[in-house]
GROMACS .gro file of C-alpha atoms in nm:
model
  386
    1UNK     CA    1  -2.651  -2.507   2.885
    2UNK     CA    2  -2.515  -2.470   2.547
    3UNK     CA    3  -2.250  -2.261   2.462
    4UNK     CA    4  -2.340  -1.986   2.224
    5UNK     CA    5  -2.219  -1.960   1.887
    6UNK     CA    6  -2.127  -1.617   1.726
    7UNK     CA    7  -1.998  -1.527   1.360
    8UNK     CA    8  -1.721  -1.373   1.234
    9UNK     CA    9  -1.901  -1.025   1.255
   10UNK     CA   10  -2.035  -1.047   1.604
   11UNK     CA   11  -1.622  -1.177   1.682
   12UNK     CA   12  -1.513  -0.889   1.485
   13UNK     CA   13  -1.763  -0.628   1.641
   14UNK     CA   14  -1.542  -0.402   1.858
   15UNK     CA   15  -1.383  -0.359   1.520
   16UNK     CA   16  -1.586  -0.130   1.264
   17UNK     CA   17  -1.652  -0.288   0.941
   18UNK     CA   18  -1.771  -0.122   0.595
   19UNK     CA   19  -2.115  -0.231   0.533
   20UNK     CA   20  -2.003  -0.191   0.152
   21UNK     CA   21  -1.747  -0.377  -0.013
   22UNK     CA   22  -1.523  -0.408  -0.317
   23UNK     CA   23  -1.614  -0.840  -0.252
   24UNK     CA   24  -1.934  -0.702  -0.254
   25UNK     CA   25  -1.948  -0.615  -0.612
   26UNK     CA   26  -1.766  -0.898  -0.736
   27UNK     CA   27  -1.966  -1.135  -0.610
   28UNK     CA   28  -2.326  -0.950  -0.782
   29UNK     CA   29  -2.086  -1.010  -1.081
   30UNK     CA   30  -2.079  -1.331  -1.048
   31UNK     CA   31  -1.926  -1.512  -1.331
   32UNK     CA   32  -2.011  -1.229  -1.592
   33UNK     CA   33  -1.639  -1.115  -1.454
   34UNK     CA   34  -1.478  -1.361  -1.732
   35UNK     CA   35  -1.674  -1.112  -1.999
   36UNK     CA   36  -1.444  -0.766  -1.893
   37UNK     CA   37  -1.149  -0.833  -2.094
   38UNK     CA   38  -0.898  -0.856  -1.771
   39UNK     CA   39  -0.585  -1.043  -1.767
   40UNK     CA   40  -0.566  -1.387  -1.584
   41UNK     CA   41  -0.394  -1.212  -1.305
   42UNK     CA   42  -0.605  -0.970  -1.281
   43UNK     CA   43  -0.907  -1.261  -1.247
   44UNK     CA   44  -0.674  -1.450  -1.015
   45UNK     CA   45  -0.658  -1.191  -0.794
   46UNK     CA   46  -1.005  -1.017  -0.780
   47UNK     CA   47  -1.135  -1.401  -0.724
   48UNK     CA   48  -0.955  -1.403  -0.393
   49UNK     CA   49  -1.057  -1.102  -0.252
   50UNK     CA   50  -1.401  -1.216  -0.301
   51UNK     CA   51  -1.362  -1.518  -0.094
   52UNK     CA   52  -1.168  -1.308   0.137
   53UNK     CA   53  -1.289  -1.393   0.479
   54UNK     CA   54  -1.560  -1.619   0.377
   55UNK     CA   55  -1.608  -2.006   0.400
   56UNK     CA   56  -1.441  -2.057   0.086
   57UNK     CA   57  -1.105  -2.017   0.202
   58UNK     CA   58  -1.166  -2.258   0.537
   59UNK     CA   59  -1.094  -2.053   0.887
   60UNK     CA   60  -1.083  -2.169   1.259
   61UNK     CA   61  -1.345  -2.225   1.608
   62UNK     CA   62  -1.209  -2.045   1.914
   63UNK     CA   63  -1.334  -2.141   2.249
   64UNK     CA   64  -1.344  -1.891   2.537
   65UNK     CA   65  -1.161  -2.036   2.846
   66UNK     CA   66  -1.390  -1.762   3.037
   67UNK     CA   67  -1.769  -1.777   2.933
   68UNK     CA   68  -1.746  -2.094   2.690
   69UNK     CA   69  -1.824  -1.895   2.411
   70UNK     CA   70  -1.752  -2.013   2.057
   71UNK     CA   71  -1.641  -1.786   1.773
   72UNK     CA   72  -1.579  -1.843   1.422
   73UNK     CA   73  -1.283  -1.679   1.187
   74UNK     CA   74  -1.284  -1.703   0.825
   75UNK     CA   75  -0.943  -1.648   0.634
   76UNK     CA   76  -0.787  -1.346   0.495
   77UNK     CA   77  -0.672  -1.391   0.127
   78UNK     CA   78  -0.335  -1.166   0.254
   79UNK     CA   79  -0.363  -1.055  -0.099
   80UNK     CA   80  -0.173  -0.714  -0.092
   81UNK     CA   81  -0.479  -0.511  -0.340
   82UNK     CA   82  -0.708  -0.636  -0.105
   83UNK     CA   83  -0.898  -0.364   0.109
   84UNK     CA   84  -0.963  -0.584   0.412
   85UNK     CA   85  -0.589  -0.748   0.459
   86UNK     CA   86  -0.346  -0.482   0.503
   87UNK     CA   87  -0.374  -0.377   0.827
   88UNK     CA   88  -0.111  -0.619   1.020
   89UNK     CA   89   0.132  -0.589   0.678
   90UNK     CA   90   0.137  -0.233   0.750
   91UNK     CA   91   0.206  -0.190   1.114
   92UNK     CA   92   0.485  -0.508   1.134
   93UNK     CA   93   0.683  -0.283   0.849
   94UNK     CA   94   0.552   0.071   1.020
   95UNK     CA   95   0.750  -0.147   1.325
   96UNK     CA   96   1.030  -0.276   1.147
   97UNK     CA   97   1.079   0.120   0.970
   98UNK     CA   98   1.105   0.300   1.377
   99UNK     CA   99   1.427   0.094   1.453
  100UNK     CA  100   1.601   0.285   1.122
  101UNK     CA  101   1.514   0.662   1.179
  102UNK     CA  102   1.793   0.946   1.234
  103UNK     CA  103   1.729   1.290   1.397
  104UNK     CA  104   1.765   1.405   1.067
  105UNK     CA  105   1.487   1.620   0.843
  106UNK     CA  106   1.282   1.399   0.626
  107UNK     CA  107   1.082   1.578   0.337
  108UNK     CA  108   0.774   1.395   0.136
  109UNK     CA  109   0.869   1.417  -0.244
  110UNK     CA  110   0.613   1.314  -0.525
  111UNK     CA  111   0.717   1.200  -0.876
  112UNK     CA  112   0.411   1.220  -1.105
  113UNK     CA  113   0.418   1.033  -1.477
  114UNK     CA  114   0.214   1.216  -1.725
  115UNK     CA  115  -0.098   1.094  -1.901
  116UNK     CA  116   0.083   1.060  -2.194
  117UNK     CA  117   0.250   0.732  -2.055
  118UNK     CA  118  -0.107   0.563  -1.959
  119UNK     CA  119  -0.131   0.372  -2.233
  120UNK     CA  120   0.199   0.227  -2.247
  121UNK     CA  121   0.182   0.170  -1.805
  122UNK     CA  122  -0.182  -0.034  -1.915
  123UNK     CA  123  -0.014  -0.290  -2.123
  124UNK     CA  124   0.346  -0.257  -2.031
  125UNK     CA  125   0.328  -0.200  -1.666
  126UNK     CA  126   0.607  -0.340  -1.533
  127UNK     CA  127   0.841  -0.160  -1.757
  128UNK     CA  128   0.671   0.194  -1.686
  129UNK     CA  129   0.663   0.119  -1.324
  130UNK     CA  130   1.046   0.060  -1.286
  131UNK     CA  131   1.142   0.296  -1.487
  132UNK     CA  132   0.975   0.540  -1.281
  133UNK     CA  133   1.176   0.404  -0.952
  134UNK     CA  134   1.501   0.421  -1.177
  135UNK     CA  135   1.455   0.786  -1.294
  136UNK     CA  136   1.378   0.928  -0.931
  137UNK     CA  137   1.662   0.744  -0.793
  138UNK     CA  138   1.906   0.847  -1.053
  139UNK     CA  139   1.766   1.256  -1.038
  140UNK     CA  140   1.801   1.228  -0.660
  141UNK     CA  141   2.113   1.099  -0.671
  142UNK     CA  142   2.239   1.349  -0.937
  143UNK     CA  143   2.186   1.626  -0.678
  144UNK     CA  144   2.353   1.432  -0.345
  145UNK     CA  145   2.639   1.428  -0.621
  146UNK     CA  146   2.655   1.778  -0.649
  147UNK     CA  147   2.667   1.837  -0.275
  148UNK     CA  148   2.889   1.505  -0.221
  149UNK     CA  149   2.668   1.296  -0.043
  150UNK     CA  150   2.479   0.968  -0.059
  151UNK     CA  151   2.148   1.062  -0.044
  152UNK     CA  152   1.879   0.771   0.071
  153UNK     CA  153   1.531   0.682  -0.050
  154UNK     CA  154   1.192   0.501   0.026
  155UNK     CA  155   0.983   0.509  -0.220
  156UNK     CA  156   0.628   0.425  -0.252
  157UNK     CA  157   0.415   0.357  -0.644
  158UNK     CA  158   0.078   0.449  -0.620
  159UNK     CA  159  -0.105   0.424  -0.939
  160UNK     CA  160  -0.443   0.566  -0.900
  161UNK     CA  161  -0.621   0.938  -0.871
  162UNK     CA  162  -0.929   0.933  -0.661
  163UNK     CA  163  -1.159   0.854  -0.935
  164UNK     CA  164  -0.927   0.501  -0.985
  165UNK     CA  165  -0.822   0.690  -1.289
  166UNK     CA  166  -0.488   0.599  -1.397
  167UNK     CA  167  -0.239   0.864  -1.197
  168UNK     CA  168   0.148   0.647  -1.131
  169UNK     CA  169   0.333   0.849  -0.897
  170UNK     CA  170   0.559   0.773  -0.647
  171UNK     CA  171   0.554   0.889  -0.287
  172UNK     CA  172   0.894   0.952  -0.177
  173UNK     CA  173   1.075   0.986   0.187
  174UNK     CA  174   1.358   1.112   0.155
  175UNK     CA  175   1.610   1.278   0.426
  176UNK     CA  176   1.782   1.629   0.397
  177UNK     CA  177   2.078   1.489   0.376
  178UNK     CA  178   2.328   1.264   0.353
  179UNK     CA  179   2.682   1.047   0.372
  180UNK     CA  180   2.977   1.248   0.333
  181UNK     CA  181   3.266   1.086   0.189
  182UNK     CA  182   3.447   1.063   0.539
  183UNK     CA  183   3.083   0.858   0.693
  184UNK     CA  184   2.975   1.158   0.831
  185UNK     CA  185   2.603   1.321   0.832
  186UNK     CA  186   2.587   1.610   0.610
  187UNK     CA  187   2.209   1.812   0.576
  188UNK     CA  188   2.137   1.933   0.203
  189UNK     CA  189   2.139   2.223   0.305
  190UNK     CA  190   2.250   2.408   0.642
  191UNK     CA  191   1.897   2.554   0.796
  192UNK     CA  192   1.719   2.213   0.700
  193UNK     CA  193   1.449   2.364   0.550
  194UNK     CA  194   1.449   2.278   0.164
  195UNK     CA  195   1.543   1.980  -0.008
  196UNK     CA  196   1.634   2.024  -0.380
  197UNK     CA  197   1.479   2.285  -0.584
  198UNK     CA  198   1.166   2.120  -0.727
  199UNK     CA  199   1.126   2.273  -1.084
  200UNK     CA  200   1.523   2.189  -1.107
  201UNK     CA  201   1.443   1.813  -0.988
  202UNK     CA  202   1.109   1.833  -1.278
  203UNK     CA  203   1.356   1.882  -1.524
  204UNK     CA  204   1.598   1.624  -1.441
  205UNK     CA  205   1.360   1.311  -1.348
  206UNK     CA  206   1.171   1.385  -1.705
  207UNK     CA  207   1.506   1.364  -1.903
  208UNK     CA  208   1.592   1.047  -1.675
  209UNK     CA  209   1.266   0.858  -1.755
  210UNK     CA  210   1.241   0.997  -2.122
  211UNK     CA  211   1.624   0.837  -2.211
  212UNK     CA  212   1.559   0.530  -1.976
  213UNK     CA  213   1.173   0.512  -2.209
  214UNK     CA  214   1.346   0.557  -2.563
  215UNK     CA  215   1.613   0.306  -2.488
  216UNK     CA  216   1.389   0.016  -2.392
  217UNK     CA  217   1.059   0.098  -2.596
  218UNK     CA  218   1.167   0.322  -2.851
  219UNK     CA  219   0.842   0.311  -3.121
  220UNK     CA  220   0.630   0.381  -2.833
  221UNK     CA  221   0.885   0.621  -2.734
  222UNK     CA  222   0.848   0.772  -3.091
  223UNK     CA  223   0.458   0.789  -3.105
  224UNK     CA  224   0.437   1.038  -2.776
  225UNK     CA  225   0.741   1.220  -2.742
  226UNK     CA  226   0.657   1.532  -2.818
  227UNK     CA  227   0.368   1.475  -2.582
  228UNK     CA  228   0.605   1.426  -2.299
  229UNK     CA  229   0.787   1.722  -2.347
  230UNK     CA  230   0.539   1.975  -2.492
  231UNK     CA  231   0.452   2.046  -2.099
  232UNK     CA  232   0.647   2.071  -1.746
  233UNK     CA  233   0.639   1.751  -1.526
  234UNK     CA  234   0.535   1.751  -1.184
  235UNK     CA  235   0.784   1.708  -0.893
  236UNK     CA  236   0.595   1.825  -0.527
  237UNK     CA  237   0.756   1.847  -0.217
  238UNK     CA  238   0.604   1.915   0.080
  239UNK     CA  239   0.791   2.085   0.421
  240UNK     CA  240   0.993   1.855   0.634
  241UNK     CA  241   0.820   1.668   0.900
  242UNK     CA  242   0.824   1.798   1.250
  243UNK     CA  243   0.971   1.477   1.393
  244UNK     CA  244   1.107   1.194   1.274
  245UNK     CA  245   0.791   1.015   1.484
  246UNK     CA  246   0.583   1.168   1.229
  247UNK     CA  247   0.772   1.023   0.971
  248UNK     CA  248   0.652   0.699   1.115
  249UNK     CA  249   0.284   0.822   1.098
  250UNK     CA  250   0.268   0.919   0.761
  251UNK     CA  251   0.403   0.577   0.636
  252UNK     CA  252   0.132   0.402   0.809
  253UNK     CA  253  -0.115   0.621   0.568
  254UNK     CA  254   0.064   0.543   0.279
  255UNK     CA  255   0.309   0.246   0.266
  256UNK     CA  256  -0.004  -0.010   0.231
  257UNK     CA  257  -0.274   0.174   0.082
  258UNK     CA  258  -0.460   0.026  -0.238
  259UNK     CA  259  -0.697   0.167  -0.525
  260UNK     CA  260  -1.014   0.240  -0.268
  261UNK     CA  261  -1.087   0.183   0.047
  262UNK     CA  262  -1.405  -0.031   0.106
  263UNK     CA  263  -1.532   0.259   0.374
  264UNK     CA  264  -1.492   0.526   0.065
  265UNK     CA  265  -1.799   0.266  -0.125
  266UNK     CA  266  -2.139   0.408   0.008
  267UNK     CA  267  -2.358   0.215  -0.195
  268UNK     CA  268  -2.392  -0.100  -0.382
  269UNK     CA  269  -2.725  -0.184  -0.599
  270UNK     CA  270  -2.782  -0.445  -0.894
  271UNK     CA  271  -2.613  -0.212  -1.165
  272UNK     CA  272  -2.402   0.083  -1.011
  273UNK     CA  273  -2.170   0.118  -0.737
  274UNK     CA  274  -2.162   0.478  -0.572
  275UNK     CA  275  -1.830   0.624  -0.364
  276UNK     CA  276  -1.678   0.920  -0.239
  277UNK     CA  277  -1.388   1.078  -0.354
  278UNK     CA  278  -1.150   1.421  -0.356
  279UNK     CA  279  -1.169   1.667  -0.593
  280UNK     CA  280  -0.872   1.831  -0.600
  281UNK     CA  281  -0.939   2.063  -0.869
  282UNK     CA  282  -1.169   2.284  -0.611
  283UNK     CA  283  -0.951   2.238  -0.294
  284UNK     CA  284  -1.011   1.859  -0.194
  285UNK     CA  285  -1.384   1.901  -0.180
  286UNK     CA  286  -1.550   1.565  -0.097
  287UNK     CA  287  -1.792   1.442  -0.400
  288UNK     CA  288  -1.919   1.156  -0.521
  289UNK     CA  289  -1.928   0.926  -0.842
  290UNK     CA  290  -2.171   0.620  -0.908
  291UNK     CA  291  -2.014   0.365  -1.183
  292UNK     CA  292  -2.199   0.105  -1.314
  293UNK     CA  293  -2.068  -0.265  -1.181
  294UNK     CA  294  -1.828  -0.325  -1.515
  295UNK     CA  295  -1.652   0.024  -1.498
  296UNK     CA  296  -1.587   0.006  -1.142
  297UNK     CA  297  -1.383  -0.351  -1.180
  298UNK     CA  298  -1.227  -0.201  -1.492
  299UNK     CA  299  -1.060   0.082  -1.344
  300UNK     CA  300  -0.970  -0.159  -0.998
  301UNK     CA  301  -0.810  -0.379  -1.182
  302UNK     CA  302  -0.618  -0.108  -1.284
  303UNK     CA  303  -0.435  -0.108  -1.009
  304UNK     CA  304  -0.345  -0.473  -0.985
  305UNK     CA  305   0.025  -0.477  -1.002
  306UNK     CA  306   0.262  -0.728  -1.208
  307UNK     CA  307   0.299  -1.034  -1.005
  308UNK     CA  308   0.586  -1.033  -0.735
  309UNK     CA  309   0.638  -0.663  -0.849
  310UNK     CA  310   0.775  -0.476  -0.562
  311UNK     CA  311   0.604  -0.155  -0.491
  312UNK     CA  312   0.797   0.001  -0.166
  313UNK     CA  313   1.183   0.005  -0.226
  314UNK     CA  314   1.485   0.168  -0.033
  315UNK     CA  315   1.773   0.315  -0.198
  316UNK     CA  316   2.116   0.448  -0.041
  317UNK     CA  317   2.196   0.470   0.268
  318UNK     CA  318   1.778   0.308   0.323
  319UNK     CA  319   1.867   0.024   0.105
  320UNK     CA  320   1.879  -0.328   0.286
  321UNK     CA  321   2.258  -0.405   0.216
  322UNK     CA  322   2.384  -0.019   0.370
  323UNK     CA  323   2.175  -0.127   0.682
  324UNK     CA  324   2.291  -0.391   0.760
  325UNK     CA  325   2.642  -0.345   0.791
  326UNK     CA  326   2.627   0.042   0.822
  327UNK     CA  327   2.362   0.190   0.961
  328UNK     CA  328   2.428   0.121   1.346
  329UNK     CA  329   2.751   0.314   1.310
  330UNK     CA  330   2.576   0.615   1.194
  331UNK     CA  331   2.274   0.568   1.463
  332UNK     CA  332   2.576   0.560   1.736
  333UNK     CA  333   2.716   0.905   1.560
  334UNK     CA  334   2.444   1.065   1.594
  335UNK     CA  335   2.363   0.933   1.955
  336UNK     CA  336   2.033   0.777   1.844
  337UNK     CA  337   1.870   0.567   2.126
  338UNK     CA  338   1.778   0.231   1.916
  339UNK     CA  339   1.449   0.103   1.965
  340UNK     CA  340   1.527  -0.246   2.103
  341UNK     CA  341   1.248  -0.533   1.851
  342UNK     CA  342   0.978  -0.628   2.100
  343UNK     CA  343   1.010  -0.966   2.169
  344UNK     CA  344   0.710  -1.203   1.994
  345UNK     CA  345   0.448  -1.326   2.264
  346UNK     CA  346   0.204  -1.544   2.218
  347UNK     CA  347  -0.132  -1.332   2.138
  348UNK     CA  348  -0.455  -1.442   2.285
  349UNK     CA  349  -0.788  -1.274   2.156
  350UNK     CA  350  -1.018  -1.159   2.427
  351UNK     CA  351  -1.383  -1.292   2.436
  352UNK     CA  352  -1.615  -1.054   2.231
  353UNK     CA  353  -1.905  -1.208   2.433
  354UNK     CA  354  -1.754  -1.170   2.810
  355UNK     CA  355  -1.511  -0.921   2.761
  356UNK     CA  356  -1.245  -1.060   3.018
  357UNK     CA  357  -1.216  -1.447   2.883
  358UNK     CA  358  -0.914  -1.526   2.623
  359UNK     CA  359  -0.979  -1.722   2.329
  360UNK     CA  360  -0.831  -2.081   2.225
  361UNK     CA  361  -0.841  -2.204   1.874
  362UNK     CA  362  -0.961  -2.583   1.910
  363UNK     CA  363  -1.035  -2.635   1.516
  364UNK     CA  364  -0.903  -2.520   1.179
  365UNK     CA  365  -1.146  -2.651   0.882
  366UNK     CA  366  -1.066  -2.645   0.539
  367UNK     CA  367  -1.328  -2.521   0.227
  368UNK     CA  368  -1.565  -2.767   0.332
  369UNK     CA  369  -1.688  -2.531   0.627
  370UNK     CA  370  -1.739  -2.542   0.992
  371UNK     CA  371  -1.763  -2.873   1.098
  372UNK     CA  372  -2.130  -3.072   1.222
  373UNK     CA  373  -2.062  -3.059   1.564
  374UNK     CA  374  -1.981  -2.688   1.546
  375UNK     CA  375  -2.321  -2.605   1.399
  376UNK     CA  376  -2.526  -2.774   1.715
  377UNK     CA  377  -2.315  -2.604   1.951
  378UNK     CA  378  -2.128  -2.880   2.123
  379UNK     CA  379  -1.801  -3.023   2.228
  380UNK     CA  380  -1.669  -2.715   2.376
  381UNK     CA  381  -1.336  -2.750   2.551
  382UNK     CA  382  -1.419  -2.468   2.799
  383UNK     CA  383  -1.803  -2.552   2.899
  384UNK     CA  384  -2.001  -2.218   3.040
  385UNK     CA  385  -2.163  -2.346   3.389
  386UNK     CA  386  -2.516  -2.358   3.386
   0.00000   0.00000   0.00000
């Protein structure tokens, strides 16, 4: 008896996938893509996730050692906008992130940019975007000054609203607290209840980003300035987290999200694309919002950041260098238990056909496809009796 043959769906099933995609629209674009105006990055990178998981980037044949059953994987494109690759980026730094916590409050703080700046953040992104990360630092920092502490920082850009308008903002975690000059922990304030006054931090981050903005584009700077200042900017912080395992949660949500999601895309026809989204104007009530083809890749690509731009960074006493040689100490002071790095084992799949059976990868094949023998069903390494 032959063994059987499944796809990458039917070895995917116990996982549930979108039946609409972003790759789904780009490929009814087709080559009508080259006509949007987008940047060749931009191109470069919606043209992998379109061959995300498809035959056009090659993939592998696993064999089950159980039932003989043969299963074929397509490969990710890993590329960081795409909806269908961040899932294993997330949880190794979700991982990597529990070995670092304190029993310390830890309060979610948003920096918002204006609409004045979209312009400028569509053609000069990379400066807008790091100036953003400089002026929250550097209005964080001005308060942990004032109480004589070293604050610490991770901070997350996010660029879009929930129409995938453009909305930069940066979600910050940052604990109630600090390093005292002496090493010692020191809360922001003594119940651990409040961070920084928020219309006091609005105040400070827009005078931060407004002299970082005149000094290194000063025309623009010029053209909307009274635009940035004619109205209050928007610093939120929310209540500290009950734990710091809830910290950990929350990261997950945020630290690798992208524009949409493909389960947020309801429908796809030959002209529109239809998804859901929040309107927060009347309390987060779910809506929805059809865009024809063109608009919808517009606003994506949007999104796509700068190459090698770095969009999660950690400042103070989260920044890689104070870790390293400091952070332990501080764990031991305040008798944290460190979470020992699970050792890396060898993963085997199970069978999606018998269940019990682990699967073996016996070939890797390259853009060409799956090879002949594949296709009839033969030369399987683990035969299924008859």
């Amino acid at each position: 008896m032959q063994p059987e043959v499944s796809t990458e769906r039917s070895r995917k099933a116990c996982i549930e996938r979108s039946r609409n995609e972003v790759a789904d629209v780009l490929r009814k674009i087709g080559s009508k893509i080259e006509d949007y105006g987008l940047n060749t990055w931009q191109l470069r990178t919606l043209s992998a996730i379109r061959k995300c998981r498809t035959a056009e980037l090659g993939g592998h044949i696993d064999a089950c050692d159980g039932c003989g059953n043969l299963s074929i994987s397509y490969n990710s494109c890993r590329n960081r906008h795409c909806p269908k690759c961040q899932g294993k980026n997330r949880e190794e730094w979700i991982q990597a992130r529990s070995t670092e916590l304190l029993p310390v409050p830890y309060f979610h703080v948003v920096f918002t940019l204006p609409e004045a700046i979209n312009s400028l953040a569509i053609h000069q992104p990379k400066i807008v975007y790091d100036t953003l990360f400089e002026a929250t630092w550097e209005t964080l920092q001005k308060f942990g000054k004032a109480k004589a502490i070293q604050l610490g920082m991770i901070a997350v850009l996010h660029t879009w609203g929930q129409q995938l308008s453009l909305h930069p903002h940066l979600h910050c975690i940052v604990p109630g607290g600090g390093i005292d000059t002496d090493g010692q922990w020191k809360n922001s304030r003594a119940d651990g209840k409040f961070l920084f006054p928020v219309k006091a931090l609005s105040k400070v981050f827009r005078a931060k980003f407004c002299e970082k903005l005149k000094k290194k584009e000063p025309i623009k700077y010029e053209q909307i300035r009274q635009e940035l200042w004619q109205k209050p900017w928007v610093v939120f912080a929310k209540k500290p987290f009950g734990s710091p395992q809830s910290v950990v949660e929350y990261l997950g949500r945020y630290t690798h999200k992208i524009a949409i999601s493909n389960h947020r895309i309801k429908s796809i026809d030959s002209e529109n694309v239809t998804f859901d989204y929040k309107d927060y104007r009347v309390a987060g009530v779910k809506k929805q919002m059809t865009l024809t083809h063109q608009e919808f890749i517009r606003r994506f690509a949007l999104h796509i950041l700068p190459k090698r731009f770095v969009k999660i960074r950690h400042y103070g006493f989260l920044s890689s260098t104070w870790k390293r040689g400091k952070l332990k100490f501080l764990q031991e002071k305040l008798q944290v238990k460190v979470l020992e790095k699970a050792e890396k084992k060898p993963f085997l799949p199970k069978c999606p056909c018998c269940k019990t059976g682990n699967l073996h990868r016996i070939v890797v094949f390259d853009q060409r496809g799956p090879p002949a023998w594949y296709l009839g069903g033969s030369q399987n390494p683990f035969p299924r009796e008859s």
